[in-house]
Amino acid sequence: MAEPASTNPAHAHFESFLQAQLCQDVLSSFQGLCEALGLEPGGGLPQYHKIKAQLNYWSAKSLWAKLDKRAGQPVYQQGRACPDTKCLVVGAGPCGLRAAVELALLGARVVLVEKRTKFSRHNVLHLWPFTIHDLRALGAKKFYGRFCTGTLDHISIRQLQLLLLKVVLLLGVEIHWGVTFTGLQPPPKKGSGWRAQLQPSPPAQLANYEFDVLISAAGGKFVPEGFTVREMRGKLAIGITVNFVNGRTVEETQVPEISGVARIYNQSFFQSLLKATGIDLENIVYYKDDTHYFVMTAKKQCLLRLGVLRQDWPEIDRLLGSANVVPEALQRFVRAAADFATHGKLGKLEFARDAHGRPDISAFDFTSMMRAESAARVQEKHGARLLLGLVGDCLVEPFWPLGTGVARGFLAAFDAAWMVKRWAEGAGPLEVLAERESLYQLLSQTSPENMHRNVAQYGLDPATRYPTLNLRAVTPNQVRDLYDVVAKEPVRRNSDKTDAGKLAAGSAGTQEELLRWCQEQTAGYPGVHVTDLSSSWADGRALCALVHRLRPSLLEPSDLQGLGALEATAWALKMAEHELGITPVVSAKAVVAGSDPLGLIAYLSHFHSTFKNVPHNPGPASQGFPGSSSAVLFLGKLQRTLQRTRAQENGEDTGGKKPRLEAGAGDLCALCGEQLYILERLCADGRFFHRNCFRCHTCEATLRPGDYGQHPGDGYFYCFQHLPQPGHKEDGPDPGSKSQDLPTPDENSMPSGPSTSVIPQEGTSPVPNPRQPTRRLIRLSSPERQRLSSLKLTPDPDLEPPPKPPRSCSALARQALEGSFVGWGIPVQSPQVVVAMEEEQEQSPPSSEEEEEEEAEETMALDSDTQEALLTFAKNSGTMSKYPTWRRTLLRHAREEEMKRFCKAQAVQRRLHEIETAVGELEAEGRKVELALRSQSTSPEQQKAQWLEQLLQLVRKKNSLLAEEAELMLTVKLLSLEEQQCEVDQELRGYLNQEETVKTPADRQAEEQLLKKLLDVVKQRDEIIRFQEERRLSELASRPGAQG
């Protein structure tokens, strides 16, 4: 097609508009375009159609084709779905702009106000597959040519805002810059509408703008009045972001990104970082975009030790305030961390500059995250109704390591626009609110795995995005308090009070219910008569009877003959912990002496809450119930097995270890010697500790179930990373060193880096693992040399090419890939099928680079077998660069899998921190209640009963949290084992690829040890997976109607 005439000023303005990379340039070029076309900006969809009609040359047509395809979806009704709806959008962040796009496509009049005057945030956002497809469908590649090219799945906030800004301007959204929304101005009289309170004084047109929909996307710091926000607290979490200048040199392009690596499953990387630099991190991410972007979570003590923070303040705002942060030390800190993570290959790191011209580096707190209780409200005054909706951070503050912010923000924008459409259709306010809250319930559960797979079908209709959709999950009656008629008393729900009353009434007989249940479980055992929750348990027989009832196979009642009260009680406590998953909170001596009746009641309540729903079979000859399937029990058994295995390897005696029976073991912490209250007690190796005291002896990290071991030599507890091995002495620097120097790591101190895809990035070679044996010359036998010499990697030109297989035929693809290289244990097959697949792409090129990438993304879906074959092919043949489409597809899938694992680990870690905080709060509350019970001997019996019920409720809550913690630790264990298996497999492969004739005895011994370690790791993984599957099947079988 002929080039457009260069004399047409509109074409030049349009091209400048497409290519503009600064906010002011976008606005000025668009203003020039409108003037050249005789249009006024902000004219809604009619403006878009006028621009399209006057710009019909090739460069513009490709963009119009994309926007028309989106606007032509039936849900928008050709832009007439909301013709009389007036909307005000607050905030020009990515989510506010995305919501404005949808509202404009619906035909609403949209006015957007933004307090800033430019876009300056370099921080990089991770994009889910659907967000990549969504942005491409809006013409992202036309506005930003490097958008998600190759394997990239991220974009800087600034670039995302720029491309969405261009879309909203074309769609006729009216934008006002430097204007801050401060509140709502209700209609003063009947017949008038809702307005906004804005600062500084806005132009008259904006000040008098009356709207019936307000969409707030102003960030987490601003939530409109009327919305309730809930705080989700975890442990102190300090994040650091930094942007370095990207010079786009060849060396920089060859440095692989880090989609995310977390201490929770790759402790060795962070230990190497600590030894080399003194920097102690929880995780780190590196993205290469307009800048080199790093984000990491640092430990407070490390920041204090290295002089980044001047003083340790309890108030977070003061701790991370500018007066307490040393900029130079912070810059040294992030430079050293970035150098180490990238092996120093980025060269001299120069800081990018923020909006104020300062180095773009920031330390922030994400200990607490805010979440709105509701996503929408309706206010009415003088007959004028206003629909308010939240999107973006003011709806749910994202947890940055999960990379969910922009994806869930876009989903919320779609849901909010759907709500506006329903509003415009005339649906009742309560019906609209109920539907919106039903969708809001799904938001926090969404992930790329549980949404519709076909991202091309995603649209405004929620049914196109959510597989399990129930728009009636919330009823109109449940959202009455979200409909606020200003002239009347707001409707308030009394459900909380009612529920609280029911809870109090239901818990009034908890102690009596516990006693009755214990009597039922111990009935029929000779010599056992339970009449109370104290003295009846002193001889140990009642406790043994309770354990036997739940696990008859452990011993016969006759075996108790000759056992004293202390021995019988100790045996029952031990068996309950080892076989039922009931962790003791009281010592055997305290039970026998009757010195801790509150502790005994709390202990028995754990039995009751765990087994109360198990059917009771009278008589001691009962077959009993299966052992508890709790993760607490499984982790305990797994830990004891590992402990015995280590002891046997060290030649230690492991037989007949009796439980500890120290006096006062349940009253005082075995480490600090301070008083232990019931809710504070944590039992390990028969001793009791404060949770805050039970830490790794080396790194002082909190020890959690299944993640620690006890050294038999010194008796201390360690995390597995620091558990001393036989004959091994820690030689790393003291983490508590006062040195503030941050050395730049040299080649000798470089680790292999975080575990990433086995497929190297473009133009790079894989970095060897330091533990991997040195590469040796592989001597091939004569038959192997003959087979290699006859290997053909290109098709014979004289031969007719084979028929082209369909791209979706994964079986053929796998067969072809497995046969693409001979000599490494892969079956001999012709490589022509793969070559033909590449030729098919070359012979039928897509119409554009963007369409080629979209086609590859949508058609090259891999099943696990094909992906494994691709990995094997890539590792062994080294010819993956000859097949760029397969390479790009595999790299993208590998990065996605890496990101999934990182996100999973960070979600687990965040929840573990929240549980630790919640348990601490329960312990503090439990101390107060227990002190009241023990000290107020003259209090009325009714008051004591209430305190006791309150204490038992706290115990149940804590046990529930600890059970959830154990479930999460199983996930941690699996992630850690996956990482170990990957490392051992790579190391073992180096030995297996050696010729037997050149292996030394040391090589063979190392290979045997690695093989044994690999088998042990695989066995542990299988045990966890089998346990989870058995429990899942058991839960399915126990559901009502499962027998049918």
Coordinates of C-alpha atoms in Angstrom, one line a residue, residues 255-515:
V255 CA 21.8 -11.7 31.6
P256 CA 18.9 -14.0 32.4
E257 CA 16.0 -12.6 34.5
I258 CA 15.0 -14.0 37.8
S259 CA 11.2 -14.6 37.9
G260 CA 11.5 -15.1 41.6
V261 CA 13.5 -17.1 44.1
A262 CA 12.5 -17.5 47.7
R263 CA 14.3 -18.7 50.8
I264 CA 11.5 -20.9 51.7
Y265 CA 12.6 -23.5 49.1
N266 CA 16.1 -22.4 48.1
Q267 CA 18.0 -21.7 51.2
S268 CA 21.4 -22.4 49.8
F269 CA 21.3 -19.3 47.5
F270 CA 20.5 -17.0 50.3
Q271 CA 23.1 -18.6 52.6
S272 CA 25.7 -17.9 49.8
L273 CA 24.4 -14.4 49.5
L274 CA 24.8 -13.9 53.3
K275 CA 28.3 -15.3 53.3
A276 CA 29.5 -13.3 50.4
T277 CA 27.9 -9.9 51.2
G278 CA 26.4 -10.0 54.7
I279 CA 23.0 -9.4 53.1
D280 CA 20.1 -11.4 54.5
L281 CA 17.0 -11.6 52.2
E282 CA 13.8 -13.6 52.1
N283 CA 13.3 -13.4 48.3
I284 CA 14.4 -11.5 45.2
V285 CA 13.0 -10.8 41.7
Y286 CA 14.8 -9.3 38.7
Y287 CA 13.0 -8.1 35.6
K288 CA 14.6 -6.5 32.5
D289 CA 12.4 -3.8 31.0
D290 CA 13.0 -0.1 30.4
T291 CA 15.2 -0.4 33.5
H292 CA 16.9 -3.3 35.4
Y293 CA 14.2 -3.7 38.1
F294 CA 14.9 -5.6 41.3
V295 CA 12.6 -6.1 44.2
M296 CA 13.5 -8.0 47.4
T297 CA 12.4 -8.6 50.9
A298 CA 15.1 -7.7 53.5
K299 CA 15.4 -8.7 57.1
K300 CA 15.3 -5.8 59.6
Q301 CA 18.3 -7.0 61.6
C302 CA 20.4 -7.2 58.5
L303 CA 19.4 -3.6 57.5
L304 CA 20.4 -2.4 61.0
R305 CA 23.6 -4.4 61.1
L306 CA 24.7 -3.0 57.7
G307 CA 23.8 0.6 58.7
V308 CA 20.9 1.0 56.3
L309 CA 18.7 1.8 59.2
R310 CA 20.0 4.1 61.9
Q311 CA 17.8 2.9 64.8
D312 CA 15.4 0.1 65.5
W313 CA 12.0 1.8 66.1
P314 CA 8.8 -0.1 67.0
E315 CA 6.7 2.2 64.8
I316 CA 7.1 1.1 61.2
D317 CA 6.5 4.6 59.8
R318 CA 9.4 5.9 61.9
L319 CA 11.6 2.8 61.2
L320 CA 11.4 3.3 57.4
G321 CA 11.1 7.1 57.5
S322 CA 13.6 9.2 55.5
A323 CA 15.2 10.4 58.7
N324 CA 16.1 6.8 59.7
V325 CA 17.2 5.5 56.3
V326 CA 20.8 6.1 55.2
P327 CA 20.6 6.6 51.4
E328 CA 24.2 5.8 50.7
A329 CA 24.1 2.5 52.7
L330 CA 20.8 1.6 51.0
Q331 CA 22.4 2.1 47.6
R332 CA 25.4 0.0 48.5
F333 CA 23.0 -2.7 49.8
V334 CA 20.9 -3.0 46.6
R335 CA 24.0 -2.8 44.4
A336 CA 25.6 -5.7 46.2
A337 CA 22.4 -7.8 46.1
A338 CA 21.9 -7.1 42.4
D339 CA 25.5 -7.8 41.6
F340 CA 25.4 -11.1 43.4
A341 CA 22.1 -12.3 41.9
T342 CA 23.3 -11.5 38.3
H343 CA 26.9 -12.7 38.8
G344 CA 28.1 -9.2 38.3
K345 CA 27.3 -9.4 34.6
L346 CA 25.3 -6.2 34.4
G347 CA 28.5 -4.2 34.7
K348 CA 28.5 -0.9 36.6
L349 CA 25.0 -0.3 37.9
E350 CA 23.8 3.2 37.5
F351 CA 20.6 4.2 39.3
A352 CA 17.6 5.3 37.2
R353 CA 16.0 8.6 38.4
D354 CA 12.6 9.0 39.9
A355 CA 10.2 11.9 39.3
H356 CA 12.2 14.1 41.7
G357 CA 15.6 13.4 40.1
R358 CA 16.7 11.1 42.9
P359 CA 18.0 7.5 42.6
D360 CA 14.9 5.3 42.0
I361 CA 15.2 3.2 45.1
S362 CA 12.6 2.7 47.8
A363 CA 12.2 0.8 51.1
F364 CA 8.5 0.1 51.9
D365 CA 6.5 -1.8 54.5
F366 CA 4.0 -4.5 53.5
T367 CA 3.4 -5.9 56.9
S368 CA -0.2 -5.0 56.7
M369 CA -2.4 -5.2 53.7
M370 CA -5.8 -3.6 53.4
R371 CA -8.9 -5.1 51.9
A372 CA -12.2 -3.5 51.5
E373 CA -15.1 -5.4 53.0
S374 CA -17.3 -4.6 50.0
A375 CA -16.6 -3.7 46.4
A376 CA -19.5 -1.3 45.9
R377 CA -22.1 0.8 47.6
V378 CA -25.2 2.9 46.6
Q379 CA -26.0 6.3 48.1
E380 CA -29.3 8.1 47.5
K381 CA -30.4 11.6 48.4
H382 CA -33.3 13.6 47.1
G383 CA -34.1 10.8 44.7
A384 CA -30.6 10.9 43.1
R385 CA -28.8 7.6 43.3
L386 CA -25.0 7.2 43.1
L387 CA -23.3 3.9 42.4
L388 CA -19.8 3.7 43.9
G389 CA -17.3 1.0 43.0
L390 CA -13.7 0.3 44.0
V391 CA -11.0 -1.1 41.7
G392 CA -7.2 -1.6 42.1
D393 CA -5.3 -1.1 45.3
C394 CA -8.2 0.6 47.1
L395 CA -10.2 -2.6 46.7
V396 CA -7.5 -5.1 47.6
E397 CA -3.9 -4.1 48.3
P398 CA -1.8 -6.8 46.4
F399 CA 0.9 -8.8 48.0
W400 CA 3.7 -7.9 45.6
P401 CA 5.6 -11.3 45.5
L402 CA 2.5 -12.9 44.0
G403 CA 2.4 -10.7 40.9
T404 CA -1.4 -10.5 41.1
G405 CA -1.8 -6.7 41.3
V406 CA -2.5 -5.8 37.7
A407 CA -4.2 -9.1 36.8
R408 CA -6.8 -8.9 39.6
G409 CA -7.0 -5.2 39.1
F410 CA -8.1 -5.7 35.5
L411 CA -10.6 -8.3 36.6
A412 CA -12.0 -5.9 39.2
A413 CA -12.2 -3.3 36.4
F414 CA -14.2 -5.6 34.2
D415 CA -16.4 -6.6 37.1
A416 CA -17.0 -2.9 38.0
A417 CA -17.9 -2.1 34.4
W418 CA -20.3 -5.1 34.2
M419 CA -21.9 -3.7 37.4
V420 CA -22.4 -0.3 35.6
K421 CA -23.9 -2.0 32.6
R422 CA -26.4 -3.8 34.9
W423 CA -27.1 -0.5 36.6
A424 CA -27.8 1.2 33.3
E425 CA -30.1 -1.7 32.3
G426 CA -32.4 -0.8 35.2
A427 CA -31.6 -3.6 37.6
G428 CA -32.5 -2.7 41.2
P429 CA -29.8 -1.3 43.5
L430 CA -29.8 -4.4 45.8
E431 CA -29.6 -6.8 42.9
V432 CA -26.7 -4.9 41.4
L433 CA -24.8 -4.8 44.7
A434 CA -25.5 -8.5 45.4
E435 CA -24.1 -9.5 42.0
R436 CA -21.0 -7.3 42.5
E437 CA -20.3 -8.8 45.9
S438 CA -20.8 -12.3 44.5
L439 CA -18.0 -11.6 41.9
Y440 CA -15.9 -9.9 44.6
Q441 CA -15.8 -13.2 46.6
L442 CA -14.1 -14.9 43.6
L443 CA -11.5 -12.2 43.1
S444 CA -9.0 -13.3 45.8
Q445 CA -9.2 -16.9 44.7
T446 CA -8.4 -16.3 41.0
S447 CA -5.2 -17.5 39.4
P448 CA -4.2 -18.4 35.9
E449 CA -4.9 -22.0 36.7
N450 CA -8.5 -21.7 37.9
M451 CA -9.8 -19.3 35.3
H452 CA -11.0 -20.2 31.8
R453 CA -8.1 -21.5 29.7
N454 CA -9.1 -19.8 26.5
V455 CA -8.0 -16.2 27.2
A456 CA -9.1 -15.1 23.8
Q457 CA -12.8 -15.5 24.9
Y458 CA -12.4 -13.1 27.9
G459 CA -14.7 -10.2 27.8
L460 CA -16.8 -8.0 30.0
D461 CA -19.3 -10.8 30.8
P462 CA -18.1 -12.6 34.0
A463 CA -19.1 -15.9 32.5
T464 CA -16.3 -15.6 30.0
R465 CA -13.7 -15.4 32.7
Y466 CA -14.8 -17.4 35.8
P467 CA -15.5 -21.1 35.3
T468 CA -17.4 -21.5 38.6
L469 CA -19.7 -18.5 38.6
N470 CA -22.6 -18.0 40.9
L471 CA -24.0 -14.5 40.7
R472 CA -26.5 -15.3 43.5
A473 CA -23.8 -16.3 46.0
V474 CA -24.7 -13.1 47.9
T475 CA -28.4 -12.3 48.2
P476 CA -29.9 -8.9 48.0
N477 CA -31.0 -9.2 51.6
Q478 CA -27.3 -9.5 52.6
V479 CA -26.3 -6.2 51.1
R480 CA -28.9 -4.0 52.5
D481 CA -26.4 -2.1 54.6
L482 CA -24.5 -1.2 51.3
Y483 CA -27.6 0.8 50.2
D484 CA -27.5 4.1 52.1
V485 CA -30.4 6.5 51.7
V486 CA -28.9 9.6 53.2
A487 CA -32.3 11.1 54.2
K488 CA -33.2 8.1 56.3
E489 CA -31.6 6.0 59.0
P490 CA -29.2 3.6 57.3
V491 CA -30.2 0.0 57.5
R492 CA -27.8 -1.9 59.8
R493 CA -27.5 -5.6 60.1
N494 CA -27.6 -7.2 63.5
S495 CA -26.1 -10.5 62.3
D496 CA -22.9 -9.9 64.2
K497 CA -24.6 -9.4 67.5
T498 CA -26.9 -12.3 66.8
D499 CA -24.1 -14.6 65.9
A500 CA -22.2 -13.5 69.0
G501 CA -25.2 -14.3 71.1
K502 CA -25.6 -17.7 69.6
L503 CA -21.9 -18.4 70.1
A504 CA -22.1 -17.5 73.8
A505 CA -25.2 -19.6 74.2
G506 CA -23.6 -22.5 72.4
S507 CA -20.4 -22.4 74.4
A508 CA -22.1 -22.2 77.8
G509 CA -21.9 -26.0 78.2
T510 CA -18.5 -26.7 76.7
Q511 CA -16.9 -27.9 79.9
E512 CA -19.9 -30.2 80.6
E513 CA -19.8 -31.4 77.1
L514 CA -16.1 -32.2 77.3
L515 CA -16.6 -34.2 80.5

